[in-house]
Each structure stands twice: as structure tokens, then as C-alpha cells.
Amino acid sequence: MTSARPRAAGSAAPLVLGALGVVFGDIGTSPLYAVQTVFALDDGLVRPTVDNVYGVISMLFWSVCLIVAVKYLNFILRADNEGEGGVMALAHLTARSVRAGGRRHRIVLILGVFGGSLFFGDSLITPAISVLSAVEGLEVAAPGTSEAVVPIAATIIAALFAVQRFGTHHVGRFFGPVMVLWFVTLATLGVTHIVQEPAVLTALSPHHGALFVWQHPLVAFVAMGAIVLAITGAEAIYADMGHFGRIPIMWAWFALVFPSLTLNYLGQAQLILRDSHEIANPFFHLAPTWAQLPLVILATMATIIASQAVISGAYSVARQAERLGFLPRLTVRQTSEEEGGQIYIPSVNWLLFAGVMLLLLTFRASERLATAYGVAVTTDLLLTTTLFCVYAFTALRWRAWQVALFGLVFGSVELAFFSANIAKVLHGGWLPLVVALGVATVMTTWARGRDLVTARRHKLEGPLSEFLDMVHNDAKILRVPGTAIFLHPNKATTPLALRENVQFNHVIHDEVFIVTTESVNVPHVSAAERVVVDDLGDPYDHVTHVTLRYGFSDTQDVPAGLAVARDEGLGIDLSGATYFLSRITIHRSERPGMGQLRKKLFAMLARNAADPTQYFRLPIGRTVITGARVNF
């Protein structure tokens, strides 16, 4: 596998179409509920007067410009970890630019873990609120169907998670044309109302937002709690960057997504000012009566795509966390031969499905779910800004005043959004925080437990150099024909499978290769940099250590990696080689280092880790697994 993901000129259009089909679903469906929620907050505190409507639209428009178009597309997406995005990728990109083990390094990693955990909370809410808001349009198109909304939404969500195994490559191709139609429809609906009252275009002027805040500070503050819904999906854009690349995402945003969203929000403003009774569901009332049912169908398809954006991002974040040592081995399936970032993780998929269905059946209305949405989004925005400030100062060598200006401009706006959503914590906003806390606990528990178990395992294994000396000096140990490949995390200690084979069978193979897979903090490692060979100080004892280096977006295919080593001159016969794995059974003890509850959690995670035979792509018929017990 090579590190580069070449993009030929002719491949740009399919990538733009795929980006429309996966990346922008979340933010692209915000018109369904953002404006509606603003005027529904606190029993209609934000009244639909001309000043208020113009102020809300102005604040909404400039929030999208500032946070999405400027911050994310022009700054954050440039902070890619060799093509991969997401808050955890940014955290580890930043961590590389500060002193390892220092206070700043630890803080950066903690922020990355919590940011990634918050994204999982967002990944639960987005499918539920998006699909519900679309299906609720049935109440406009066909009054009396309210009882069918939740069952229909549940069926759609179940189908969405069921097709994930086919991958974003195929899903994006199917959804891309649908999203083009969706954004064209958004623009058309908006334009038909704007032409009736062209003066509504002046709502885009920033002075309306400023006057709204100046004249009605409390009302504006409350409105900000829902205006933030218009920028949900910004983090998904960043997390999904590895699926399609920055340039196709930029093209899709500025050519179609941004203009369509703006026109639709203006159309909703005109509709509300013309008839305040339409405030209950302004989006679906934009369409004439005959078009409302088709619009519900199209909106439902678009919200399915909105869910796809965060689901795809959750896969990326989970694999990054696993490769960076915060999650156990995950079963990852590559779904595209062209794009290394396009993956499917069954365990993440079905955990998300269970969480989404629980939310759907508990809240049962998009308006109630909206109260839980803003807290996760605004916290993620602040974390990303903080991490980028550190990255810009340490890696990009920005001057202090530049970093301060960036933090002041974006951080002050995001802090205002965050403050407006704090009140929601007691009304559903606790939900994403609880999910994030739970995921962060899992991640930190796995990282800490792995360190403890590794230390215990090293004592059982003993130094490799002493073991090889023993083999050389013991005449009773026989050499048997064949090649044995032992997967082992380092070259300092002895693989338990190798030690047990010698101790109990008194034999060692003619050719022994100890293979270590090393995850490095980049998405991809080229074939030329994949292999490091070490003869362990004695080129004649036929025991060789091979390190196979992988990025956190590479598939750790050990036979393929060894084939690269063979092609580069390593004398290894892979045709009849036997692979040996040492499987560790974890048992809790009274040893210090971690509490009993966390030890129990770690042991459960270890038991449910992916099968190493499948994870490393080993041939099942030529793989031997030996067990050992470790108390920690």
C-alpha cells in the first residue's frame, strides 16, 4: 500500500459529487429546523418582527461565513494530517510540534480525546434530529399523520445503518446526485420568495445583526442558542476530509452549498414576515401545496445523507483513536481501492445505531432534540479553535499577535454560542456531554490499561538477547525446517509464543522473523518507508526482526508488508511460512495503577478487541495462537 492518494485531474468531478453526497448532508439540512427553532425558543421569546427576523438572518448568515467558510475551509482544513482531518488528527498533529511528555503535550492529547468523544455525541444526535425533522413535514403535507412520524423515521434510520457496509464510495455516488437536487431545490424555494420581496436581501447586511444585539441583547442571546444549528456539520466537514480531500470540498461548498443555503434562509425570512402563522414549519411552507409531499420525500433523502456525514466521520475518528492507542483493535473494512480514508467499522456502526434509536424513541420530536444539539457543537468548535491556536504557534510559526487575533475573532463568537447553549444542559444538553464523558473514559482507560499490561507482559517475556543466548548455548534445542513469523510489539523482549515453543517442544525453526507493526502519527506510510530490518546483532543466527510501519489510515496487512520486505531483498519464504500469535488473557488483581472499575472496563474491551488474525490479514490455515495470562 502506498501513502499517496493520487487524484488525477479527471477525478475531480466525481470527488466533488461524492463530497456533496457525504460531507455536506449535516449542514445542508439545517434549513429544516434552524430558523424554526429560533422562533420557537422559550415559548416564542424571539417574536417575528421585521427587526428580529432581519437580525436573526444576518447573524445566521455571518456565523456561517465566519465559522464555516473562513475558519474551517480556509484555516482548519489546511491543518490536515497528510490528508486526514478531524479533531483527533488535529490534536496529534499539534502534539508532534510540542515537547513530548511535557505539560502542553498532555493537555493537547486530552483536548483531542475529549473533542473526539464529543464528535461521537454529535454522531448520535444528527441522524435522529435530521430524519425526524424531515419526516415531520408529513404533518404539513398530509395532516393527521403525526402518529406515523416516529415509526417511519425509525425504519429509515435502520435502513441507513444497514447499508453502511457498502462503503462511502458507493453511498457517495448514489447520494451525490440527490444532494445536487436538494441544494438546487433549496435555492429555488428561496428565490421564489425573494423575488416577491427583494428587500429581504438587505437582511444579509451585518448591521442588522449588530442592531439586533444592541437593541435586544437578551433576545439575541437566546436566539444564538438556535442560530448555532445553522453551522452544525462544520466538524463533520473536517472529519470527512480524508474521504474526499480539501479541494473537492471547497469547490462543492462555494459553487453550490453556500449559495443555496443563503437563498433558502432568505426565502424563509420573507415567508415569516409575510405570514407569521407559517413560523411553526417555515421550510415546508416555502413550497406550494402540490409540491409539499415530494419535498418531504426529498428532504428525507437529504437527511439520510446528513446522517451519513457524521457516521463516516465517526469511522474516521474511531480508527484514528485506535491507531493512536486510545481504543482496542477494531475490525476495519476498506471500502474503496482509490481512497484510503473510506472505511466501514461494524462495531462503531451498530453502537451508533443503538444510540440513535434510543434517542429517537426517547425524544420523539426534532424540537426536543434541538435542545441537546448546541452544547456538543459549540464545545467542539471551541476545542478546535484552541488546538489550532497551539498548532499555528508551534508548527506554523505564527507570531503571537496572529494567534491572538485568530483566537479572539473566532473564539469570542464561539464562546458566545457556547454561553447561549449552557442553559440547555438541564433540558437535554446533558446528553452529548454524558456520551462524550463515557467515550473519553473508555479511551483514557484503554490507554492507561495498555501501559500497565505492557509493563507486566514485558516481565513475563524477558529480554530477547538473553533468550537468544540461551538458544545458542543449549544443544538440546533442535532446528526444524521452515519459516516462523512471530508477531510481537517490540524487539526488546521475547515473543511468548517463541519462548513456549522452545521451552515445551525444544525446537526452533530454521528461519525466525519477529515482526512488529508500528503505528506512526501520519495517515499513510509509503512502501519505500514501510520496512525496517534488524538482524539483532548476529546475521548468522537466522533470527531477524522486521518492523512494518503503518499510518493510522493504512490497513495493517502483515503478509503484504512482508512481501514488500522480500521484494526489497529480505530472504523470507512466505509461501509456506507459519505465523505465531501470543494472545494475552487479562485478569484483574489488586495491583495499584488503576481502579477496579476501570480495570474491569479494560478487561472487557480487551476481550472484545478484533481478532488479530483478521486484523493483520494473516492466513487462517497457517496461523498458530498461543495463550498467556497477565494479571494487572
Short mmCIF file of C-alpha atoms in Angstrom, two decimals, residues 235-617:
data_model
loop_
_atom_site.label_atom_id
_atom_site.label_comp_id
_atom_site.label_asym_id
_atom_site.label_seq_id
_atom_site.Cartn_x
_atom_site.Cartn_y
_atom_site.Cartn_z
CA GLU A 235 -16.79 19.45 12.34
CA ALA A 236 -18.14 16.67 10.12
CA ILE A 237 -16.71 18.52 7.11
CA TYR A 238 -13.30 18.41 8.78
CA ALA A 239 -13.61 14.80 9.93
CA ASP A 240 -14.69 13.65 6.45
CA MET A 241 -11.82 15.41 4.69
CA GLY A 242 -9.90 12.13 4.42
CA HIS A 243 -12.71 10.65 2.34
CA PHE A 244 -12.56 13.20 -0.48
CA GLY A 245 -9.84 15.78 0.08
CA ARG A 246 -9.86 19.52 0.76
CA ILE A 247 -10.12 20.86 -2.80
CA PRO A 248 -13.28 18.94 -3.82
CA ILE A 249 -14.88 20.02 -0.53
CA MET A 250 -14.00 23.68 -1.24
CA TRP A 251 -15.43 23.50 -4.76
CA ALA A 252 -18.67 21.92 -3.58
CA TRP A 253 -19.15 24.48 -0.80
CA PHE A 254 -18.58 27.69 -2.73
CA ALA A 255 -20.15 26.58 -6.02
CA LEU A 256 -23.39 25.11 -4.68
CA VAL A 257 -23.83 24.55 -0.95
CA PHE A 258 -23.25 28.05 0.45
CA PRO A 259 -25.32 29.96 -2.15
CA SER A 260 -28.21 27.51 -1.82
CA LEU A 261 -28.29 27.73 1.97
CA THR A 262 -28.21 31.52 1.88
CA LEU A 263 -31.05 31.80 -0.61
CA ASN A 264 -33.20 29.37 1.36
CA TYR A 265 -32.73 31.19 4.66
CA LEU A 266 -33.68 34.46 2.94
CA GLY A 267 -36.79 32.80 1.50
CA GLN A 268 -37.82 31.61 4.96
CA ALA A 269 -37.35 35.15 6.28
CA GLN A 270 -39.68 36.55 3.61
CA LEU A 271 -42.28 33.87 4.34
CA ILE A 272 -42.29 34.57 8.08
CA LEU A 273 -42.61 38.31 7.55
CA ARG A 274 -45.48 37.80 5.11
CA ASP A 275 -47.40 35.42 7.36
CA SER A 276 -46.24 34.85 10.94
CA HIS A 277 -48.51 31.78 11.19
CA GLU A 278 -46.04 29.91 8.98
CA ILE A 279 -43.46 30.11 11.76
CA ALA A 280 -44.28 26.62 13.02
CA ASN A 281 -42.65 24.98 10.00
CA PRO A 282 -41.43 27.65 7.58
CA PHE A 283 -39.30 25.35 5.45
CA PHE A 284 -42.09 23.13 4.14
CA HIS A 285 -44.44 26.09 3.73
CA LEU A 286 -41.97 27.55 1.22
CA ALA A 287 -43.32 25.04 -1.31
CA PRO A 288 -46.74 25.22 -2.92
CA THR A 289 -49.27 22.70 -1.61
CA TRP A 290 -48.86 20.33 -4.58
CA ALA A 291 -45.08 20.15 -4.02
CA GLN A 292 -45.05 19.62 -0.26
CA LEU A 293 -45.24 15.82 -0.29
CA PRO A 294 -42.45 15.44 -2.91
CA LEU A 295 -40.45 17.91 -0.81
CA VAL A 296 -40.92 15.73 2.27
CA ILE A 297 -39.58 12.75 0.30
CA LEU A 298 -36.59 14.73 -0.98
CA ALA A 299 -35.93 16.18 2.49
CA THR A 300 -35.99 12.70 3.97
CA MET A 301 -33.38 11.55 1.47
CA ALA A 302 -31.28 14.61 2.27
CA THR A 303 -31.44 13.95 6.00
CA ILE A 304 -30.31 10.40 5.39
CA ILE A 305 -27.26 11.98 3.81
CA ALA A 306 -26.90 14.30 6.78
CA SER A 307 -26.64 11.23 8.95
CA GLN A 308 -24.08 9.77 6.53
CA ALA A 309 -21.77 12.73 7.07
CA VAL A 310 -21.37 12.14 10.80
CA ILE A 311 -21.38 8.35 10.50
CA SER A 312 -18.48 8.48 8.03
CA GLY A 313 -16.72 10.96 10.31
CA ALA A 314 -17.24 8.66 13.31
CA TYR A 315 -15.49 5.83 11.45
CA SER A 316 -12.51 8.08 10.75
CA VAL A 317 -12.29 9.33 14.33
CA ALA A 318 -12.59 5.79 15.74
CA ARG A 319 -9.78 4.44 13.58
CA GLN A 320 -7.56 7.38 14.43
CA ALA A 321 -8.22 6.75 18.14
CA GLU A 322 -7.43 3.05 17.75
CA ARG A 323 -4.17 3.60 15.89
CA LEU A 324 -3.10 6.27 18.34
CA GLY A 325 -3.57 3.92 21.28
CA PHE A 326 -6.89 5.09 22.73
CA LEU A 327 -9.08 2.18 21.60
CA PRO A 328 -8.51 -1.57 21.24
CA ARG A 329 -8.08 -3.17 17.83
CA LEU A 330 -11.14 -2.56 15.67
CA THR A 331 -12.34 -4.60 12.71
CA VAL A 332 -11.94 -2.12 9.85
CA ARG A 333 -13.07 -2.85 6.32
CA GLN A 334 -11.66 -0.83 3.44
CA THR A 335 -14.50 0.07 1.08
CA SER A 336 -12.61 1.79 -1.73
CA GLU A 337 -9.42 0.90 -3.59
CA GLU A 338 -8.83 4.53 -4.54
CA GLU A 339 -9.49 6.39 -1.29
CA GLY A 340 -7.69 5.08 1.80
CA GLY A 341 -9.96 7.07 4.13
CA GLN A 342 -13.14 5.30 3.02
CA ILE A 343 -13.78 2.62 5.62
CA TYR A 344 -16.50 0.76 7.49
CA ILE A 345 -16.23 -0.27 11.16
CA PRO A 346 -19.01 -2.72 12.12
CA SER A 347 -18.74 -2.24 15.90
CA VAL A 348 -18.93 1.56 15.65
CA ASN A 349 -21.79 1.32 13.16
CA TRP A 350 -24.03 -0.81 15.37
CA LEU A 351 -23.22 1.07 18.58
CA LEU A 352 -24.20 4.29 16.84
CA PHE A 353 -27.37 2.64 15.55
CA ALA A 354 -28.40 1.56 19.04
CA GLY A 355 -27.75 5.05 20.43
CA VAL A 356 -29.62 6.83 17.64
CA MET A 357 -32.66 4.58 18.01
CA LEU A 358 -32.68 5.14 21.77
CA LEU A 359 -32.66 8.92 21.24
CA LEU A 360 -35.35 8.73 18.59
CA LEU A 361 -37.70 6.71 20.76
CA THR A 362 -36.98 8.83 23.85
CA PHE A 363 -37.29 12.38 22.48
CA ARG A 364 -39.73 11.63 19.60
CA ALA A 365 -39.61 15.21 18.22
CA SER A 366 -36.92 17.27 16.49
CA GLU A 367 -37.75 20.35 18.58
CA ARG A 368 -36.94 18.47 21.79
CA LEU A 369 -33.74 17.08 20.32
CA ALA A 370 -32.62 20.55 19.25
CA THR A 371 -32.10 21.47 22.91
CA ALA A 372 -29.45 18.75 23.16
CA TYR A 373 -27.67 19.69 19.95
CA GLY A 374 -25.96 23.01 20.55
CA VAL A 375 -23.85 22.05 23.57
CA ALA A 376 -21.85 19.38 21.73
CA VAL A 377 -21.43 21.54 18.63
CA THR A 378 -20.23 24.66 20.43
CA THR A 379 -17.85 22.75 22.69
CA ASP A 380 -16.31 21.07 19.65
CA LEU A 381 -15.92 24.46 17.95
CA LEU A 382 -14.05 25.86 20.94
CA LEU A 383 -11.79 22.81 21.21
CA THR A 384 -10.88 23.01 17.53
CA THR A 385 -10.05 26.71 17.80
CA THR A 386 -7.89 26.11 20.88
CA LEU A 387 -5.96 23.27 19.26
CA PHE A 388 -5.43 25.21 16.05
CA CYS A 389 -4.05 28.17 18.00
CA VAL A 390 -1.43 25.91 19.60
CA TYR A 391 -0.69 24.29 16.21
CA ALA A 392 -0.35 27.67 14.47
CA PHE A 393 2.04 28.96 17.14
CA THR A 394 4.25 25.87 17.46
CA ALA A 395 4.17 24.28 13.99
CA LEU A 396 3.23 27.07 11.57
CA ARG A 397 5.34 29.60 13.48
CA TRP A 398 2.65 32.25 13.54
CA ARG A 399 3.51 35.31 15.55
CA ALA A 400 1.86 35.75 18.91
CA TRP A 401 -0.36 38.59 17.70
CA GLN A 402 -1.60 36.48 14.77
CA VAL A 403 -2.54 33.62 17.09
CA ALA A 404 -4.22 36.05 19.48
CA LEU A 405 -6.19 37.64 16.62
CA PHE A 406 -7.36 34.23 15.36
CA GLY A 407 -8.41 33.18 18.86
CA LEU A 408 -10.14 36.50 19.53
CA VAL A 409 -12.13 36.60 16.29
CA PHE A 410 -13.32 33.00 16.23
CA GLY A 411 -13.11 32.15 19.91
CA SER A 412 -15.23 35.11 21.02
CA VAL A 413 -18.05 34.18 18.61
CA GLU A 414 -17.90 30.51 19.58
CA LEU A 415 -17.78 31.37 23.27
CA ALA A 416 -20.95 33.43 22.82
CA PHE A 417 -22.63 30.46 21.13
CA PHE A 418 -21.42 28.18 23.92
CA SER A 419 -22.73 30.51 26.63
CA ALA A 420 -26.13 30.70 24.93
CA ASN A 421 -26.33 26.91 25.00
CA ILE A 422 -25.24 26.38 28.60
CA ALA A 423 -28.83 26.87 29.73
CA LYS A 424 -29.77 23.84 27.64
CA VAL A 425 -27.72 21.46 29.77
CA LEU A 426 -30.65 20.74 32.08
CA HIS A 427 -33.06 20.40 29.14
CA GLY A 428 -31.28 17.72 27.11
CA GLY A 429 -27.87 19.31 26.64
CA TRP A 430 -26.50 16.89 29.23
CA LEU A 431 -26.92 14.06 26.74
CA PRO A 432 -23.92 14.71 24.43
CA LEU A 433 -21.81 15.61 27.46
CA VAL A 434 -22.61 12.28 29.12
CA VAL A 435 -21.84 10.43 25.87
CA ALA A 436 -18.58 12.34 25.49
CA LEU A 437 -17.61 11.66 29.10
CA GLY A 438 -18.33 7.96 28.60
CA VAL A 439 -16.29 7.73 25.39
CA ALA A 440 -13.43 9.73 26.93
CA THR A 441 -13.45 7.36 29.92
CA VAL A 442 -13.18 4.40 27.57
CA MET A 443 -10.31 5.99 25.65
CA THR A 444 -8.27 7.03 28.67
CA THR A 445 -8.94 3.70 30.42
CA TRP A 446 -7.67 1.76 27.41
CA ALA A 447 -4.55 3.93 27.09
CA ARG A 448 -3.71 3.60 30.80
CA GLY A 449 -4.56 -0.10 31.00
CA ARG A 450 -2.47 -0.88 27.94
CA ASP A 451 0.53 0.74 29.59
CA LEU A 452 0.04 -1.36 32.75
CA VAL A 453 -0.46 -4.62 30.86
CA THR A 454 2.54 -3.92 28.62
CA ALA A 455 4.76 -3.46 31.67
CA ARG A 456 3.53 -6.77 33.14
CA ARG A 457 3.89 -8.56 29.83
CA HIS A 458 7.49 -7.44 29.46
CA LYS A 459 8.34 -9.16 32.74
CA LEU A 460 6.83 -12.43 31.53
CA GLU A 461 8.56 -12.27 28.17
CA GLY A 462 12.05 -11.46 29.41
CA PRO A 463 14.86 -9.87 27.36
CA LEU A 464 15.20 -11.20 23.81
CA SER A 465 19.01 -11.02 23.91
CA GLU A 466 19.16 -13.37 26.92
CA PHE A 467 16.75 -15.78 25.28
CA LEU A 468 18.83 -15.93 22.08
CA ASP A 469 21.99 -16.59 24.14
CA MET A 470 20.20 -19.47 25.82
CA VAL A 471 19.16 -20.92 22.46
CA HIS A 472 22.73 -20.71 21.17
CA ASN A 473 24.17 -22.46 24.23
CA ASP A 474 21.58 -25.23 24.62
CA ALA A 475 22.50 -28.18 22.44
CA LYS A 476 19.15 -29.89 23.17
CA ILE A 477 17.26 -27.30 21.16
CA LEU A 478 16.86 -28.53 17.59
CA ARG A 479 16.48 -26.57 14.38
CA VAL A 480 13.49 -27.67 12.30
CA PRO A 481 12.82 -26.79 8.65
CA GLY A 482 10.55 -23.91 7.76
CA THR A 483 9.92 -20.23 8.35
CA ALA A 484 8.24 -19.00 11.55
CA ILE A 485 6.89 -15.48 11.81
CA PHE A 486 6.13 -14.21 15.32
CA LEU A 487 4.05 -11.06 15.69
CA HIS A 488 5.36 -9.11 18.65
CA PRO A 489 5.08 -5.45 19.72
CA ASN A 490 8.83 -4.82 20.15
CA LYS A 491 12.33 -6.24 19.68
CA ALA A 492 13.48 -5.86 23.28
CA THR A 493 11.53 -8.79 24.75
CA THR A 494 10.86 -12.37 23.65
CA PRO A 495 7.58 -13.31 21.94
CA LEU A 496 5.73 -15.59 24.36
CA ALA A 497 4.85 -17.96 21.53
CA LEU A 498 8.54 -18.31 20.64
CA ARG A 499 9.57 -18.84 24.26
CA GLU A 500 6.89 -21.51 24.82
CA ASN A 501 7.75 -23.31 21.58
CA VAL A 502 11.36 -23.62 22.68
CA GLN A 503 10.62 -24.49 26.31
CA PHE A 504 7.99 -27.15 25.67
CA ASN A 505 8.96 -28.53 22.24
CA HIS A 506 12.72 -27.84 22.40
CA VAL A 507 12.74 -26.77 18.76
CA ILE A 508 13.20 -23.55 16.81
CA HIS A 509 12.61 -23.02 13.11
CA ASP A 510 15.45 -22.59 10.63
CA GLU A 511 14.26 -19.07 9.82
CA VAL A 512 12.66 -16.94 12.53
CA PHE A 513 11.23 -13.48 11.87
CA ILE A 514 9.93 -11.34 14.71
CA VAL A 515 7.54 -8.81 13.20
CA THR A 516 6.47 -5.60 14.88
CA THR A 517 3.76 -3.37 13.43
CA GLU A 518 4.31 0.25 14.28
CA SER A 519 1.57 2.88 14.02
CA VAL A 520 3.03 6.28 13.26
CA ASN A 521 1.27 9.60 13.62
CA VAL A 522 0.60 10.12 9.92
CA PRO A 523 -2.29 8.76 7.85
CA HIS A 524 -0.18 6.83 5.34
CA VAL A 525 3.32 5.36 5.03
CA SER A 526 4.75 4.67 1.57
CA ALA A 527 6.03 1.23 0.56
CA ALA A 528 9.56 2.66 0.40
CA GLU A 529 9.35 3.62 4.08
CA ARG A 530 7.30 0.64 5.22
CA VAL A 531 10.05 -1.81 6.25
CA VAL A 532 12.91 -1.64 8.75
CA VAL A 533 15.05 -4.81 9.11
CA ASP A 534 17.34 -5.60 12.06
CA ASP A 535 19.45 -8.78 12.33
CA LEU A 536 19.63 -8.24 16.12
CA GLY A 537 23.42 -8.13 16.11
CA ASP A 538 24.02 -11.60 14.62
CA PRO A 539 23.33 -12.03 10.89
CA TYR A 540 24.09 -15.76 11.11
CA ASP A 541 21.62 -16.98 13.74
CA HIS A 542 18.67 -16.76 11.33
CA VAL A 543 16.62 -14.67 13.78
CA THR A 544 15.60 -11.35 12.25
CA HIS A 545 13.45 -8.51 13.48
CA VAL A 546 11.25 -6.71 10.96
CA THR A 547 9.36 -3.52 11.68
CA LEU A 548 6.39 -2.74 9.44
CA ARG A 549 5.37 0.90 9.72
CA TYR A 550 1.76 1.96 9.09
CA GLY A 551 -0.11 5.23 9.22
CA PHE A 552 -3.35 5.44 11.15
CA SER A 553 -5.33 5.22 7.91
CA ASP A 554 -3.40 2.25 6.49
CA THR A 555 -4.57 -1.35 6.66
CA GLN A 556 -2.09 -3.35 8.73
CA ASP A 557 -1.71 -6.22 6.27
CA VAL A 558 1.31 -8.12 7.60
CA PRO A 559 1.76 -10.62 4.69
CA ALA A 560 1.59 -7.74 2.21
CA GLY A 561 4.13 -5.79 4.25
CA LEU A 562 6.49 -8.78 4.37
CA ALA A 563 6.09 -9.16 0.62
CA VAL A 564 7.38 -5.60 0.30
CA ALA A 565 10.34 -6.56 2.51
CA ARG A 566 11.00 -9.63 0.34
CA ASP A 567 10.94 -7.54 -2.82
CA GLU A 568 13.47 -5.19 -1.21
CA GLY A 569 15.89 -8.06 -0.61
CA LEU A 570 14.84 -9.75 2.63
CA GLY A 571 15.36 -13.51 2.36
CA ILE A 572 11.98 -14.75 3.51
CA ASP A 573 9.85 -17.56 2.10
CA LEU A 574 6.22 -16.54 2.55
CA SER A 575 4.68 -19.41 0.61
CA GLY A 576 4.89 -21.90 3.47
CA ALA A 577 5.56 -19.64 6.43
CA THR A 578 3.75 -20.24 9.73
CA TYR A 579 2.50 -17.25 11.71
CA PHE A 580 2.51 -17.31 15.52
CA LEU A 581 0.43 -15.06 17.74
CA SER A 582 0.59 -14.65 21.51
CA ARG A 583 -2.90 -13.95 22.81
CA ILE A 584 -2.98 -12.41 26.28
CA THR A 585 -5.80 -13.13 28.73
CA ILE A 586 -6.30 -10.19 31.06
CA HIS A 587 -7.12 -10.79 34.73
CA ARG A 588 -7.71 -8.14 37.35
CA SER A 589 -5.63 -8.10 40.51
CA GLU A 590 -5.12 -5.83 43.49
CA ARG A 591 -2.05 -4.24 41.93
CA PRO A 592 -2.02 -0.42 42.04
CA GLY A 593 -2.21 1.80 38.98
CA MET A 594 -5.90 1.85 38.15
CA GLY A 595 -9.21 1.46 39.98
CA GLN A 596 -11.10 -1.82 39.91
CA LEU A 597 -14.00 -0.46 37.85
CA ARG A 598 -11.63 0.83 35.20
CA LYS A 599 -9.73 -2.46 35.26
CA LYS A 600 -13.00 -4.28 34.68
CA LEU A 601 -13.75 -1.97 31.76
CA PHE A 602 -10.28 -2.51 30.30
CA ALA A 603 -10.61 -6.29 30.56
CA MET A 604 -13.98 -6.15 28.78
CA LEU A 605 -12.52 -4.01 26.00
CA ALA A 606 -9.60 -6.41 25.61
CA ARG A 607 -11.95 -9.40 25.31
CA ASN A 608 -13.91 -7.67 22.58
CA ALA A 609 -10.95 -6.46 20.53
CA ALA A 610 -10.81 -7.51 16.89
CA ASP A 611 -9.44 -10.95 16.06
CA PRO A 612 -5.71 -10.36 15.41
CA THR A 613 -5.76 -12.97 12.63
CA GLN A 614 -8.25 -10.88 10.68
CA TYR A 615 -6.84 -7.57 11.83
CA PHE A 616 -3.36 -8.34 10.48
CA ARG A 617 -4.74 -10.22 7.43
#
